XYZ file of C-alpha atoms in Angstrom:
577
model
C -162.897 -40.869 -25.725
C -165.810 -39.826 -27.860
C -165.910 -36.491 -26.027
C -162.189 -36.022 -26.729
C -162.766 -36.835 -30.414
C -165.559 -34.285 -30.574
C -163.284 -31.694 -28.903
C -160.457 -32.418 -31.367
C -162.889 -32.179 -34.269
C -164.188 -28.837 -32.948
C -160.684 -27.392 -32.460
C -159.681 -28.566 -35.929
C -162.740 -26.904 -37.415
C -161.963 -23.672 -35.539
C -158.343 -23.782 -36.727
C -159.378 -24.449 -40.310
C -161.949 -21.680 -40.151
C -159.357 -19.273 -38.772
C -156.798 -20.166 -41.411
C -159.323 -19.823 -44.183
C -160.786 -16.533 -42.985
C -161.054 -14.264 -46.000
C -158.506 -11.484 -46.221
C -160.096 -8.012 -46.069
C -160.681 -6.677 -49.542
C -158.239 -3.892 -50.479
C -159.629 -0.391 -50.790
C -157.774 0.150 -54.059
C -156.656 -2.495 -56.534
C -155.026 -1.898 -59.910
C -154.820 -4.912 -62.200
C -153.033 -4.852 -65.554
C -153.465 -1.076 -65.757
C -152.128 0.368 -69.011
C -152.325 3.952 -70.258
C -151.707 5.164 -73.800
C -151.639 8.511 -75.574
C -152.508 7.554 -79.112
C -150.002 4.914 -80.189
C -147.632 5.807 -77.337
C -148.076 3.484 -74.346
C -146.742 5.184 -71.205
C -147.948 2.689 -68.544
C -147.860 -1.074 -69.092
C -149.635 -3.796 -67.091
C -149.249 -2.222 -63.654
C -150.814 -4.102 -60.736
C -150.865 -3.309 -56.983
C -153.175 -3.362 -53.955
C -153.657 -0.792 -51.188
C -155.408 -1.856 -47.994
C -157.698 0.276 -45.867
C -155.744 2.608 -43.607
C -152.478 1.560 -45.261
C -149.930 3.472 -47.322
C -148.303 2.640 -50.644
C -145.636 4.646 -52.483
C -145.141 4.765 -56.235
C -141.499 5.684 -56.843
C -139.414 6.309 -59.936
C -137.913 9.023 -62.119
C -139.826 11.527 -64.241
C -141.495 9.661 -67.070
C -141.793 6.457 -65.060
C -145.601 6.701 -65.050
C -146.207 7.586 -61.374
C -148.395 10.636 -61.931
C -150.124 9.034 -64.911
C -151.220 6.130 -62.693
C -152.501 8.575 -60.081
C -154.466 10.485 -62.700
C -155.903 7.242 -64.043
C -157.129 6.417 -60.515
C -158.648 9.903 -60.255
C -160.040 9.758 -63.804
C -158.146 12.971 -64.604
C -156.259 11.817 -67.693
C -156.237 14.282 -70.618
C -158.668 13.644 -73.445
C -155.924 11.954 -75.474
C -155.191 9.506 -72.653
C -156.797 6.066 -72.681
C -156.641 3.628 -69.761
C -157.285 -0.116 -69.961
C -157.274 -2.862 -67.373
C -158.962 -2.513 -63.996
C -158.832 0.033 -61.166
C -161.148 -1.151 -58.397
C -161.967 1.352 -55.655
C -164.061 -0.002 -52.794
C -165.351 -2.787 -55.037
C -166.164 -0.632 -58.069
C -164.183 -0.605 -61.308
C -163.752 3.143 -61.704
C -162.465 2.862 -65.272
C -165.770 1.431 -66.452
C -167.959 3.933 -64.587
C -169.542 6.750 -66.580
C -168.162 10.156 -65.556
C -171.587 11.038 -64.118
C -171.305 8.136 -61.641
C -167.623 8.639 -60.839
C -167.825 12.395 -60.218
C -169.395 12.022 -56.738
C -166.401 9.856 -55.682
C -163.741 12.404 -56.714
C -163.137 14.731 -53.785
C -165.562 12.977 -51.445
C -164.170 9.422 -51.365
C -160.873 10.003 -53.196
C -158.915 13.106 -52.187
C -156.031 14.598 -54.148
C -153.030 16.657 -53.016
C -151.303 18.041 -56.144
C -147.583 18.689 -56.461
C -147.419 22.459 -56.888
C -149.581 24.560 -54.549
C -148.630 27.718 -56.434
C -150.359 26.452 -59.584
C -153.182 24.598 -57.838
C -154.881 27.568 -56.190
C -156.527 30.497 -57.958
C -154.343 33.573 -57.252
C -157.217 36.089 -57.508
C -159.578 34.338 -55.068
C -159.160 34.075 -51.315
C -158.380 30.762 -49.670
C -161.789 30.885 -47.970
C -163.703 31.168 -51.241
C -161.813 28.214 -52.674
C -162.199 26.235 -49.448
C -165.970 26.649 -49.636
C -165.919 24.613 -52.858
C -164.297 21.725 -50.982
C -166.720 22.167 -48.072
C -169.646 21.814 -50.489
C -168.581 18.186 -50.934
C -169.573 17.518 -47.316
C -173.226 18.167 -48.266
C -173.560 20.481 -45.246
C -176.259 23.021 -46.243
C -175.432 25.702 -43.659
C -172.725 28.142 -44.818
C -171.726 29.054 -41.253
C -171.260 25.401 -40.358
C -169.217 24.852 -43.535
C -166.941 27.745 -42.581
C -166.524 26.313 -39.079
C -165.589 22.942 -40.611
C -162.976 24.662 -42.787
C -161.446 26.530 -39.848
C -161.402 23.345 -37.760
C -159.675 21.477 -40.584
C -157.102 24.262 -41.050
C -156.317 24.019 -37.341
C -156.104 20.232 -37.641
C -153.467 20.492 -40.385
C -151.357 22.798 -38.243
C -152.190 26.278 -39.563
C -151.742 28.540 -36.531
C -154.240 31.251 -37.440
C -157.015 29.566 -39.461
C -159.108 32.736 -39.825
C -156.175 34.741 -41.226
C -155.455 31.911 -43.681
C -159.142 31.792 -44.644
C -159.114 35.519 -45.487
C -155.738 35.473 -47.286
C -154.878 35.243 -50.967
C -152.424 32.500 -51.991
C -149.532 34.946 -52.529
C -149.825 36.034 -48.893
C -148.921 32.552 -47.607
C -145.663 30.609 -47.643
C -145.163 27.451 -49.701
C -145.465 25.263 -46.612
C -148.717 26.977 -45.578
C -150.159 26.576 -49.077
C -149.326 22.874 -49.050
C -151.112 22.521 -45.702
C -154.104 24.327 -47.186
C -154.239 21.836 -50.059
C -154.003 18.902 -47.663
C -156.750 20.437 -45.518
C -159.033 20.879 -48.534
C -158.352 17.276 -49.595
C -159.203 15.755 -46.200
C -162.126 18.086 -45.414
C -164.744 15.718 -46.942
C -163.072 12.800 -45.044
C -162.119 10.669 -48.073
C -161.235 7.010 -47.743
C -158.233 7.416 -50.074
C -155.771 10.298 -50.315
C -153.546 10.559 -53.411
C -150.504 12.771 -52.722
C -148.433 13.620 -55.810
C -144.910 14.732 -54.739
C -146.453 16.739 -51.857
C -143.104 18.069 -50.565
C -141.070 18.789 -53.706
C -139.005 22.015 -53.473
C -139.974 22.577 -49.801
C -137.477 23.242 -47.023
C -136.373 20.109 -45.222
C -138.112 21.113 -41.980
C -141.360 21.979 -43.777
C -141.074 18.717 -45.716
C -140.912 16.789 -42.466
C -143.912 18.664 -41.045
C -145.972 17.951 -44.183
C -145.037 14.262 -44.179
C -145.720 14.004 -40.428
C -149.077 15.639 -41.056
C -149.984 13.110 -43.752
C -148.932 10.267 -41.452
C -150.998 11.669 -38.614
C -154.086 12.170 -40.772
C -153.703 8.675 -42.198
C -153.866 7.185 -38.706
C -156.345 9.584 -37.091
C -158.863 9.433 -39.943
C -158.066 5.861 -41.097
C -157.247 7.154 -44.581
C -155.400 5.073 -47.146
C -152.463 6.980 -48.616
C -151.155 6.629 -52.173
C -147.876 8.562 -52.115
C -146.041 9.510 -55.298
C -142.368 10.380 -54.918
C -138.979 9.995 -56.599
C -137.186 9.865 -53.221
C -136.652 6.340 -51.900
C -135.675 7.664 -48.448
C -139.039 9.429 -48.057
C -140.934 6.425 -49.398
C -139.149 4.039 -47.047
C -140.061 6.127 -44.006
C -143.675 6.779 -44.922
C -145.085 3.797 -46.805
C -146.031 0.230 -45.876
C -145.446 -0.956 -49.448
C -143.427 0.245 -52.447
C -143.977 -0.077 -56.178
C -140.854 0.825 -58.184
C -141.588 2.050 -61.720
C -139.422 2.673 -64.768
C -140.654 3.637 -68.225
C -144.220 2.799 -67.220
C -143.502 -0.750 -66.026
C -143.146 -2.209 -62.534
C -139.539 -3.116 -61.740
C -140.364 -4.579 -58.344
C -142.982 -4.305 -55.630
C -143.503 -5.485 -52.086
C -143.241 -4.567 -48.443
C -141.114 -1.510 -47.816
C -138.733 -3.383 -45.526
C -137.928 -5.950 -48.241
C -137.576 -3.525 -51.154
C -135.562 -1.042 -49.118
C -133.149 -3.448 -47.448
C -132.557 -5.778 -50.403
C -133.800 -4.358 -53.730
C -133.860 -7.116 -56.337
C -133.909 -4.988 -59.506
C -130.910 -3.071 -60.836
C -133.075 0.044 -61.183
C -134.191 0.001 -57.537
C -130.570 -0.457 -56.481
C -129.642 2.585 -58.563
C -132.401 4.651 -56.954
C -131.076 3.588 -53.552
C -127.534 4.618 -54.526
C -128.683 7.993 -55.864
C -130.442 9.162 -52.673
C -128.047 11.614 -50.936
C -129.340 10.841 -47.436
C -128.535 7.147 -47.865
C -125.058 7.626 -49.351
C -123.369 10.684 -47.802
C -119.835 9.608 -48.822
C -120.644 8.666 -52.408
C -118.415 11.417 -53.865
C -115.684 11.330 -51.237
C -112.966 10.742 -53.851
C -114.020 13.775 -55.913
C -114.265 16.001 -52.818
C -110.904 15.056 -51.302
C -108.882 17.567 -53.392
C -111.071 20.346 -51.961
C -110.483 19.165 -48.396
C -106.740 19.140 -49.044
C -106.964 22.723 -50.305
C -108.991 23.583 -47.219
C -106.242 22.222 -44.990
C -103.750 24.582 -46.638
C -106.122 27.542 -46.903
C -104.337 29.557 -44.195
C -101.390 30.154 -46.534
C -103.483 31.303 -49.532
C -105.962 34.196 -49.899
C -109.681 33.382 -50.016
C -111.330 33.375 -53.432
C -114.489 34.855 -51.906
C -114.598 36.951 -48.764
C -117.767 38.304 -47.174
C -117.095 40.593 -44.194
C -119.748 41.807 -41.734
C -122.384 42.334 -44.438
C -125.803 43.713 -43.505
C -128.757 44.462 -45.788
C -132.072 45.996 -44.734
C -135.224 46.464 -46.807
C -138.355 48.489 -46.114
C -141.544 46.421 -46.312
C -144.928 48.062 -45.653
C -143.163 50.952 -43.959
C -141.183 48.682 -41.624
C -137.457 47.940 -41.713
C -136.653 44.270 -42.387
C -133.077 43.095 -41.903
C -132.654 40.320 -44.458
C -128.909 39.818 -43.889
C -127.454 40.660 -40.481
C -123.676 40.876 -39.957
C -122.862 37.915 -42.207
C -119.222 36.852 -42.716
C -117.613 33.864 -44.423
C -114.647 33.064 -46.662
C -114.303 30.450 -49.409
C -110.842 29.130 -50.335
C -110.181 28.590 -54.048
C -111.159 25.158 -55.363
C -113.666 24.408 -52.588
C -117.449 24.473 -52.197
C -119.177 26.579 -49.545
C -122.873 25.944 -48.835
C -125.473 28.344 -47.492
C -128.358 26.477 -45.845
C -131.457 27.447 -43.913
C -135.209 27.671 -44.231
C -136.999 30.041 -46.593
C -136.578 33.581 -45.301
C -133.217 32.840 -43.670
C -131.341 35.290 -45.933
C -129.658 32.881 -48.371
C -130.994 34.463 -51.557
C -130.257 38.032 -50.411
C -126.689 37.007 -49.554
C -126.277 35.591 -53.067
C -127.661 38.767 -54.652
C -125.145 40.789 -52.682
C -122.334 38.459 -53.748
C -123.340 38.824 -57.409
C -123.490 42.607 -57.129
C -127.222 42.675 -57.858
C -127.799 44.480 -54.533
C -125.512 46.727 -52.510
C -124.913 45.960 -48.805
C -125.724 48.681 -46.279
C -122.656 47.761 -44.246
C -119.703 45.464 -44.900
C -117.541 44.384 -47.809
C -117.553 41.592 -50.389
C -114.526 40.685 -52.488
C -114.117 38.119 -55.272
C -110.585 37.130 -56.293
C -109.304 40.145 -54.387
C -111.610 42.632 -56.154
C -113.898 44.633 -53.870
C -117.457 44.776 -55.238
C -118.556 47.762 -53.138
C -119.497 50.946 -54.948
C -119.001 49.562 -58.451
C -121.190 50.598 -61.347
C -122.929 48.082 -63.604
C -120.262 48.650 -66.233
C -117.454 48.093 -63.719
C -119.090 44.882 -62.476
C -118.972 43.347 -65.982
C -115.316 42.467 -65.506
C -116.223 40.657 -62.273
C -119.195 38.847 -63.801
C -116.949 37.319 -66.444
C -115.248 35.392 -63.643
C -118.352 34.991 -61.437
C -121.226 33.052 -62.986
C -124.627 31.845 -61.775
C -126.529 28.595 -62.363
C -130.199 29.221 -61.657
C -132.593 26.991 -59.736
C -134.953 26.030 -62.514
C -133.623 24.984 -65.933
C -137.177 25.177 -67.319
C -137.348 28.969 -66.852
C -133.696 30.050 -66.986
C -133.198 29.167 -70.667
C -134.855 31.068 -73.528
C -137.229 28.502 -75.088
C -136.826 30.033 -78.564
C -133.026 29.662 -78.705
C -130.985 26.644 -79.710
C -128.486 25.048 -77.346
C -125.635 26.492 -79.391
C -126.973 30.037 -79.107
C -127.721 29.665 -75.391
C -124.197 28.530 -74.549
C -122.553 30.950 -76.989
C -124.363 34.110 -75.812
C -121.908 34.978 -72.966
C -119.000 34.730 -75.428
C -120.805 37.050 -77.844
C -121.617 39.584 -75.135
C -118.033 39.726 -73.878
C -116.663 39.529 -77.459
C -114.376 36.633 -76.608
C -112.239 35.349 -79.502
C -113.123 34.876 -83.153
C -116.385 33.269 -84.338
C -114.548 30.002 -84.976
C -112.961 30.107 -81.520
C -116.371 30.734 -79.933
C -117.822 27.714 -81.727
C -114.954 25.579 -80.430
C -115.463 26.878 -76.869
C -119.198 26.076 -77.012
C -118.419 22.488 -78.009
C -115.776 22.251 -75.266
C -118.197 23.552 -72.622
C -120.866 21.041 -73.691
C -118.312 18.211 -73.653
C -117.287 19.226 -70.112
C -120.853 18.593 -68.900
C -121.254 15.368 -70.860
C -123.340 16.640 -73.799
C -122.614 15.904 -77.453
C -122.595 18.118 -80.556
C -125.821 16.486 -81.771
C -127.726 18.685 -79.283
C -126.420 21.996 -80.676
C -129.468 22.624 -82.856
C -132.073 21.559 -80.303
C -134.231 23.922 -78.287
C -134.896 23.501 -74.518
C -138.288 21.874 -75.122
C -136.520 18.992 -76.895
C -134.260 18.311 -73.883
C -134.828 16.412 -70.657
C -134.664 18.233 -67.325
C -131.177 16.905 -66.680
C -129.996 17.966 -70.139
C -131.418 21.451 -69.619
C -129.509 21.855 -66.366
C -126.318 20.612 -68.026
C -126.814 23.255 -70.732
C -127.236 25.888 -67.986
C -123.966 24.720 -66.391
C -122.194 24.723 -69.784
C -123.436 28.283 -70.328
C -121.899 29.335 -67.009
C -118.615 27.526 -67.831
C -118.075 28.845 -71.338
C -116.356 32.050 -70.098
C -113.998 29.914 -67.985
C -114.986 31.599 -64.701
C -113.229 31.127 -61.368
C -116.388 31.145 -59.250
C -119.841 29.660 -59.899
C -122.851 30.366 -57.694
C -125.255 27.409 -57.682
C -128.742 28.492 -56.605
C -130.689 25.288 -55.824
C -129.399 23.790 -59.112
C -131.032 20.375 -58.638
C -134.251 21.102 -56.738
C -136.381 20.597 -59.865
C -134.688 17.311 -60.789
C -135.166 13.643 -59.919
C -132.616 12.106 -57.566
C -131.035 10.065 -60.375
C -130.614 13.124 -62.619
C -129.474 15.100 -59.556
C -126.757 12.508 -58.908
C -125.494 12.903 -62.485
C -125.381 16.711 -62.138
C -123.535 16.515 -58.800
C -120.947 14.199 -60.328
C -120.489 16.627 -63.233
C -120.023 19.585 -60.860
C -117.500 17.816 -58.636
C -115.575 16.414 -61.607
C -115.337 19.903 -63.119
C -114.192 21.319 -59.799
C -111.445 18.722 -59.513
C -110.431 19.247 -63.168
C -110.642 23.055 -63.425
C -110.150 24.170 -59.812
C -113.533 25.921 -59.693
C -114.855 27.571 -56.539
C -118.558 27.039 -55.774
C -121.060 28.784 -53.554
C -123.954 26.357 -53.215
C -127.396 27.413 -51.973
C -129.753 24.586 -51.055
C -132.528 23.472 -48.737
C -131.457 19.835 -49.278
C -129.066 19.196 -46.404
C -128.360 15.631 -47.473
C -127.132 16.945 -50.830
C -125.036 19.594 -49.062
C -123.406 16.807 -47.043
C -122.410 15.080 -50.296
C -121.233 18.156 -52.190
C -119.857 20.880 -49.895
C -116.609 21.307 -47.976
C -117.756 24.107 -45.658
C -121.199 25.338 -44.654
C -122.892 28.356 -43.091
C -126.257 27.764 -41.417
C -128.489 30.836 -41.667
C -131.507 31.720 -39.545
C -133.397 35.023 -39.767
C -130.555 36.671 -41.655
C -127.753 35.616 -39.314
C -125.191 32.824 -39.474
C -125.812 30.646 -36.423
C -123.177 28.004 -37.190
C -120.255 27.790 -39.577
C -117.454 25.329 -40.309
C -116.489 22.157 -42.126
C -119.534 20.313 -43.361
C -118.411 17.075 -41.709
C -117.986 18.775 -38.313
C -121.319 20.623 -38.481
C -123.325 17.634 -39.670
C -121.738 15.126 -37.315
C -121.774 17.333 -34.230
C -124.035 20.401 -34.528
C -123.635 22.907 -31.701
C -126.719 25.004 -32.454
C -130.276 23.822 -31.733
C -131.566 25.205 -35.058
C -128.889 23.291 -36.976
C -129.783 20.127 -35.072
C -133.457 20.608 -35.998
C -132.571 20.961 -39.684
C -130.436 17.826 -39.618
C -133.062 15.798 -37.766
C -135.515 16.609 -40.555
C -133.465 14.860 -43.250
C -135.288 11.710 -44.416
C -132.829 8.879 -43.968
C -134.876 5.726 -44.491
C -134.533 2.789 -42.094
C -130.840 2.080 -41.718
C -131.116 -1.285 -39.919
C -133.112 -3.710 -42.084
C -133.416 -6.294 -39.308
C -135.253 -3.789 -37.119
C -137.358 -2.104 -39.780
C -140.785 -3.412 -38.797
C -140.497 -2.670 -35.040
C -138.731 0.617 -35.752
C -141.503 1.674 -38.115
C -144.106 0.855 -35.460
C -142.125 2.756 -32.816
C -141.778 5.797 -35.087
C -145.487 5.802 -35.835
C -146.375 5.420 -32.148
C -144.053 8.302 -31.323
C -145.657 10.482 -33.997
C -149.153 9.659 -32.771
C -148.082 10.675 -29.233
C -146.516 13.886 -30.482
C -149.708 14.895 -32.270
C -152.084 13.748 -29.547
């Protein structure tokens, strides 16, 4: 009996010891982190923990404080920025460290992948020269060994010809290759923490998937902790163990991805969930139905836009490059036709031909029955009044020195439409159509949000009352919530005014929400064409299927999220083995 008592006592002690085993200390812990610029507090009392080898996503709209938090962790706030609270990295409070003591951590222990590779690399220096700066953080004294480490890392991040990349200038590489270069430079010193700030914004959906797969692979292979910053809940739900949802610098909710994604408790997180196109493909079904009805009766009415067997070839470095190869499609009035495909597929050249900015070598293009072929610039003016363009980036497409009133009014002035009083009335009408008030008339673009700028760009294209609007990636620079507002505006205007859209996008989930018909382009040719619902639900072409498989869709079955996440990660590790 005494022996049994001793055994029970021993087992109880073991059990108690096991239960009370200390939890591993997190690699990164923020506690009551606040950031201010003068009297303006932009981050308030933010707290979270990131374990070793784990991933955490900060999500929210522009201005929510995501990037500010990342820069506070990296000690890269501007001089006017002041951070309080605690940011503990590997047991050290980095906010209290003198810059001299923190500098050895930045790059070596904490890596950073910035948002825009085009602005993050020096355009007049080769990739190799810039990579050598990152290699110096490894403390390897031999230059030949450092170069070998760089080439090995470039191969590890999936760059097919590391030596060619090493010798290239940034402008000689694609956006996806540049992003891989930045990731390679960040992981070269083998940091414990990698901060990735919107690492896939404005990238093609297939390249986005490759970049995210790469980050996932490196996280597991190198046991790196990943702090991912994104506005896309679908991406965050697929790639992060935990989520922190931010709005106006404050945490709305935080927790395990499965819990936040399947049952968001805050109204803001629910709105983010509703605004993600991949998670809500039928959100605008009611607004799109009139277009589908027109599509059903399209056989009895002439097409608003008709592109017939168009081919365009350019000469590059003495070699002929066929950018558009025998492309044909028709767009019935009152519907939206999408052109999708990776960069270099011919979408932009097709749009330039449609707008009359380039002349096709072969084939014909007609808009509202008017053939564009062989027309002079002066003759095209009559077409352009009824064919308008909304550019990709509202930050660069609007003259920063002009007021909103002048920006929207300019097309009326150029075409001498109506009296001055009538033009003023039409400007106000165009702004009202996109949901903007008269109080913005005197503002300049710098005083507008990104969503307001894009609405001004749309109002500018509407003011001439055109029949056709070409939308060139009109939401790629916007948050998903602002994007959702713009999409609703576009579809409401289409239903109200009977507008015909040609929509160019790399965001296939958005195309699924917005378009009625779609043409999938690859290397200048259309490989699949038809109703968007038919193509997306049952693709017949392998390239189309690859594009669709790359759409981030989150975890659709909350009850299976944890095992599904483990299965996905295991599958990715196998694929990269």
